[in-house]
XYZ file of C-alpha atoms in Angstrom:
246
model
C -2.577 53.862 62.619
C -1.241 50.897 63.314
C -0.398 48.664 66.225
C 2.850 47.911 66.821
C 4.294 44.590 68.022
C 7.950 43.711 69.006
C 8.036 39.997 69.402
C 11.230 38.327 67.750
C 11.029 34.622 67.736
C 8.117 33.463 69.541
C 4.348 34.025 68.113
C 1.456 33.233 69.922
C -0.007 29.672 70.378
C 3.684 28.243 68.848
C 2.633 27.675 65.443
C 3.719 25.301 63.335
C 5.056 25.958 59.614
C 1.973 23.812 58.704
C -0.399 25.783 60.734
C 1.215 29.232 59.785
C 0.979 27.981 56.073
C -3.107 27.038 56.511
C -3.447 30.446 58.210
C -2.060 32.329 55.024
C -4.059 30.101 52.910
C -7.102 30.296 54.556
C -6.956 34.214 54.919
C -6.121 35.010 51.334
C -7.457 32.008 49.246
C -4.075 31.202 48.282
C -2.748 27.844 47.680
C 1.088 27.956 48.920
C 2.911 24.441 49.283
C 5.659 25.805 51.339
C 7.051 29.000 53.244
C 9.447 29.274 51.058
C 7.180 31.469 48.447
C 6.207 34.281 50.449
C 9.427 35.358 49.132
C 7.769 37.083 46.913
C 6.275 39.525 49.344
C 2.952 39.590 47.719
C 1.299 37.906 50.413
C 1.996 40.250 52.619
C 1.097 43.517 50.721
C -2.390 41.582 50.757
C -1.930 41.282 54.434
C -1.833 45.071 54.923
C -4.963 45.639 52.288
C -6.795 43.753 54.201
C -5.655 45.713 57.685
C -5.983 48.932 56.368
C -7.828 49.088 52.821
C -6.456 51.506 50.798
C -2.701 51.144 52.708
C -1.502 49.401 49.542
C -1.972 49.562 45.556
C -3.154 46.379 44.592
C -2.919 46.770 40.971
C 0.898 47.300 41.369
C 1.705 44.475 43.190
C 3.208 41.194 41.556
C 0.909 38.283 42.522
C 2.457 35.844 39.964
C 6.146 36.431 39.477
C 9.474 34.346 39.630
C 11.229 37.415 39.150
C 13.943 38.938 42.089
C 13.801 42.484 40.597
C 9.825 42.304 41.275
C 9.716 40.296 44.630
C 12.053 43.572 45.212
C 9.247 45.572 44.207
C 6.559 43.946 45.895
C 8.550 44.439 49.134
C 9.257 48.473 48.545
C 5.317 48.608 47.829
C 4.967 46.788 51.608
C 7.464 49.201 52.995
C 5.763 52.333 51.798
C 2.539 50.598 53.215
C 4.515 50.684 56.518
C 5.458 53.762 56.604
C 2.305 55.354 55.642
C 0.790 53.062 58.759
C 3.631 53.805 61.250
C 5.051 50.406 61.360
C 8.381 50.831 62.583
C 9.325 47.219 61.547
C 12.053 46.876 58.888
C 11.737 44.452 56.437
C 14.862 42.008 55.662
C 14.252 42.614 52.238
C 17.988 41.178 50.935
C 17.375 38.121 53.462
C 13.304 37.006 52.244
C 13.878 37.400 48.825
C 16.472 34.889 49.003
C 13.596 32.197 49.188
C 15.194 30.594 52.475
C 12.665 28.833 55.025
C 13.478 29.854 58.078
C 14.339 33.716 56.947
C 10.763 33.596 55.775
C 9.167 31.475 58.987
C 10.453 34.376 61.334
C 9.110 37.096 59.407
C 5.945 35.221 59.046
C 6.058 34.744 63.141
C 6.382 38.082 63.243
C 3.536 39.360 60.852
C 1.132 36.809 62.358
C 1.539 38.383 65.702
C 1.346 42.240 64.024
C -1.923 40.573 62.435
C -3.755 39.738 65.268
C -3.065 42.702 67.184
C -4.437 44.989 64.036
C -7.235 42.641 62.214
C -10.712 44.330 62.957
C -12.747 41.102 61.851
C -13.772 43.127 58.871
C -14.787 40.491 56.182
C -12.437 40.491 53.007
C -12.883 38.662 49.971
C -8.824 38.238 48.837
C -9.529 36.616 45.658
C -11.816 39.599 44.384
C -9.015 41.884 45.709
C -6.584 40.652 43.539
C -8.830 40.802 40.259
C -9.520 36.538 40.549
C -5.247 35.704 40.293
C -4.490 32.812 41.756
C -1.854 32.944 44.469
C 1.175 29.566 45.254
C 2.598 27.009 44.108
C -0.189 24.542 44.115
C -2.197 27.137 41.703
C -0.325 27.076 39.134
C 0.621 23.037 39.887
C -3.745 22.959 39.536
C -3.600 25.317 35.909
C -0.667 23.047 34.635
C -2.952 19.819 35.501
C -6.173 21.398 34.059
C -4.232 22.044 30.397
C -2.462 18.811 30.257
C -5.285 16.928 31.206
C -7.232 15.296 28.407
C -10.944 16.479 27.611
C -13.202 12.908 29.033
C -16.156 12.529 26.408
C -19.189 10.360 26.466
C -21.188 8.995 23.416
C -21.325 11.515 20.628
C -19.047 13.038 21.044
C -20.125 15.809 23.689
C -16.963 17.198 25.847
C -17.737 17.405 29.414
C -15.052 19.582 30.270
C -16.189 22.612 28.884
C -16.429 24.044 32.455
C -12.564 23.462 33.059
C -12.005 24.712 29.271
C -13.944 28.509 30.178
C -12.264 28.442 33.477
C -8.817 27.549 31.423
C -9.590 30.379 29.513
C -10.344 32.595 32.280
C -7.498 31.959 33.461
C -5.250 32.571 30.464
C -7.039 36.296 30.400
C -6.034 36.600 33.296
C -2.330 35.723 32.573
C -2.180 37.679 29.564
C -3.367 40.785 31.622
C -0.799 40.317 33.945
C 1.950 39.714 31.463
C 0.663 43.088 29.365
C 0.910 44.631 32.892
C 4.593 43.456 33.531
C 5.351 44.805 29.795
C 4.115 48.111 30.614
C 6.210 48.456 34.077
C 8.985 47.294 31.917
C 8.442 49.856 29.379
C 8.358 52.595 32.018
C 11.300 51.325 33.773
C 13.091 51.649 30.538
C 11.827 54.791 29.324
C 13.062 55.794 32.758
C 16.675 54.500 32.895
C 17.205 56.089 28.824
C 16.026 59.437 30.561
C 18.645 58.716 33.243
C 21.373 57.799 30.890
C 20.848 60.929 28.867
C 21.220 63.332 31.239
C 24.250 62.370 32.995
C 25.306 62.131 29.576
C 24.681 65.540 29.100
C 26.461 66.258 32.269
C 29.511 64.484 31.295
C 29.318 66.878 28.106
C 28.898 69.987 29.816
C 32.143 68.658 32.233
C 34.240 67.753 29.230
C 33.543 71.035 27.512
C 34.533 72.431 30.689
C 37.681 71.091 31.231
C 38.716 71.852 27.157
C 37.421 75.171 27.494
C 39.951 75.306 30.581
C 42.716 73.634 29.202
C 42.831 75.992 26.135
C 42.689 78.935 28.564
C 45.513 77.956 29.987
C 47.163 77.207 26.869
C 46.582 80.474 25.545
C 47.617 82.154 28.704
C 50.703 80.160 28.616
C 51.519 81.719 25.145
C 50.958 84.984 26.319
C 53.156 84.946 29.407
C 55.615 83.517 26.829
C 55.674 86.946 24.561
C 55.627 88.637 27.526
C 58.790 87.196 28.733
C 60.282 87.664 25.618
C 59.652 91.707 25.418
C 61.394 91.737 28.459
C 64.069 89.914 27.508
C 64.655 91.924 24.020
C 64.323 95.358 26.523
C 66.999 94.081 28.538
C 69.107 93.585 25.270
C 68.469 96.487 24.137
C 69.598 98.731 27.512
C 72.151 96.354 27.909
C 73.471 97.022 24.356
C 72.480 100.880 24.594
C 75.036 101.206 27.230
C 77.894 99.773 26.226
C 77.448 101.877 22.517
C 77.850 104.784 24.560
């Protein structure tokens, strides 16, 4: 189980947003340009895998997304991480996926801190952990610059890039997996919400055939205390005539 920590605003040492920013880098082989995109909470679900392997499920988590709905995600998987861990920390989840710096900078104070009183010095290759997707800004600043870039050749011809083109398309794999892995989520989440729809559809049925079932009770019983009401009437014509025959 975890250890838990309590410190607000202060971590230790005083780091700086540059130093905190190295530190994330450094530990997970990221390349993040500013605090800004931990917003997306995978960082930190990579955090907890490497505190407690087999705390999180790496192949759900969203390493390359600019999407709210999955930095949302990301953040319920960290949660559930928590919880399994006893971490009795809650997550501003509505506040860090905002994107602000300094929402971000205090929960990064905070996780340093929970960090150092939980990290084992267990070596951890990040990169491997995430199947070889590449984390930040500056990543995907480094892909953009590798495909724009034109191929430098020398005499006949003979392209001396071809290391940046297999890495290019190592990379684009790697994309397309992801993006066939977002798909599928999607799918499910869909196939989900027309399973939803339908059966409070159904419910709404069942009520509405309810209530018409009701109503027409009531209509019919209106009819019959109607009759009713008039029997008695024509008896009481009757007696009333009856006696003044006689």
């Amino acid at each position: 189980m975890a250890v838990n920590v309590y410190s607000t605003n202060v971590t230790t040492d005083n780091l700086s947003r540059h130093d905190m920013l190295s530190w994330v880098n450094d530990c997970l082989r990221s390349q993040f340009t500013k605090i800004e995109e931990l917003c997306t909470g995978a960082a930190y679900c990579q955090y907890m895998d490497m505190l407690f392997p087999g705390s999180v499920p790496m192949k759900r988590v969203k390493f390359r997304t600019n999407l709210e709905h999955e930095y949302i995600q990301n953040f319920k998987i960290l949660q559930a991480a928590f919880k399994k861990m006893n971490v009795d920390k809650v997550i501003p989840v509505d506040k860090l996926i905002k994107g602000r710096f300094q929402d971000n900078f205090e929960f990064l104070q905070w996780f340093k801190k929970f960090f150092d009183a939980n990290y084992d010095g267990r070596e951890y290759d990040a990169l491997e952990a995430r199947s070889g997707i590449m984390l930040g800004q500056g990543a995907i600043q480094n892909e953009l610059g590798m495909v724009q870039s034109p191929p430098s050749r020398i005499g006949g011809g003979v392209n001396v890039n071809t290391s940046k083109s297999s890495s290019q398309n190592s990379v684009t794999n790697q994309q397309i997996e992801e993006l066939n892995s977002q798909i599928s989520d999607m799918r499910l989440n869909f196939e989900g919400l027309e399973k939803e729809r339908d059966f409070y559809f159904s419910k709404l049925r069942d009520i509405e055939i309810l209530m018409v079932s009701r109503h027409q009770m009531k209509y019919r019983q209106k009819k019959r205390n109607i009759k009713v009401r008039r029997k008695v009437l024509l008896m009481l014509i009757e007696s009333y005539c009856s006696c003044w025959a006689r």
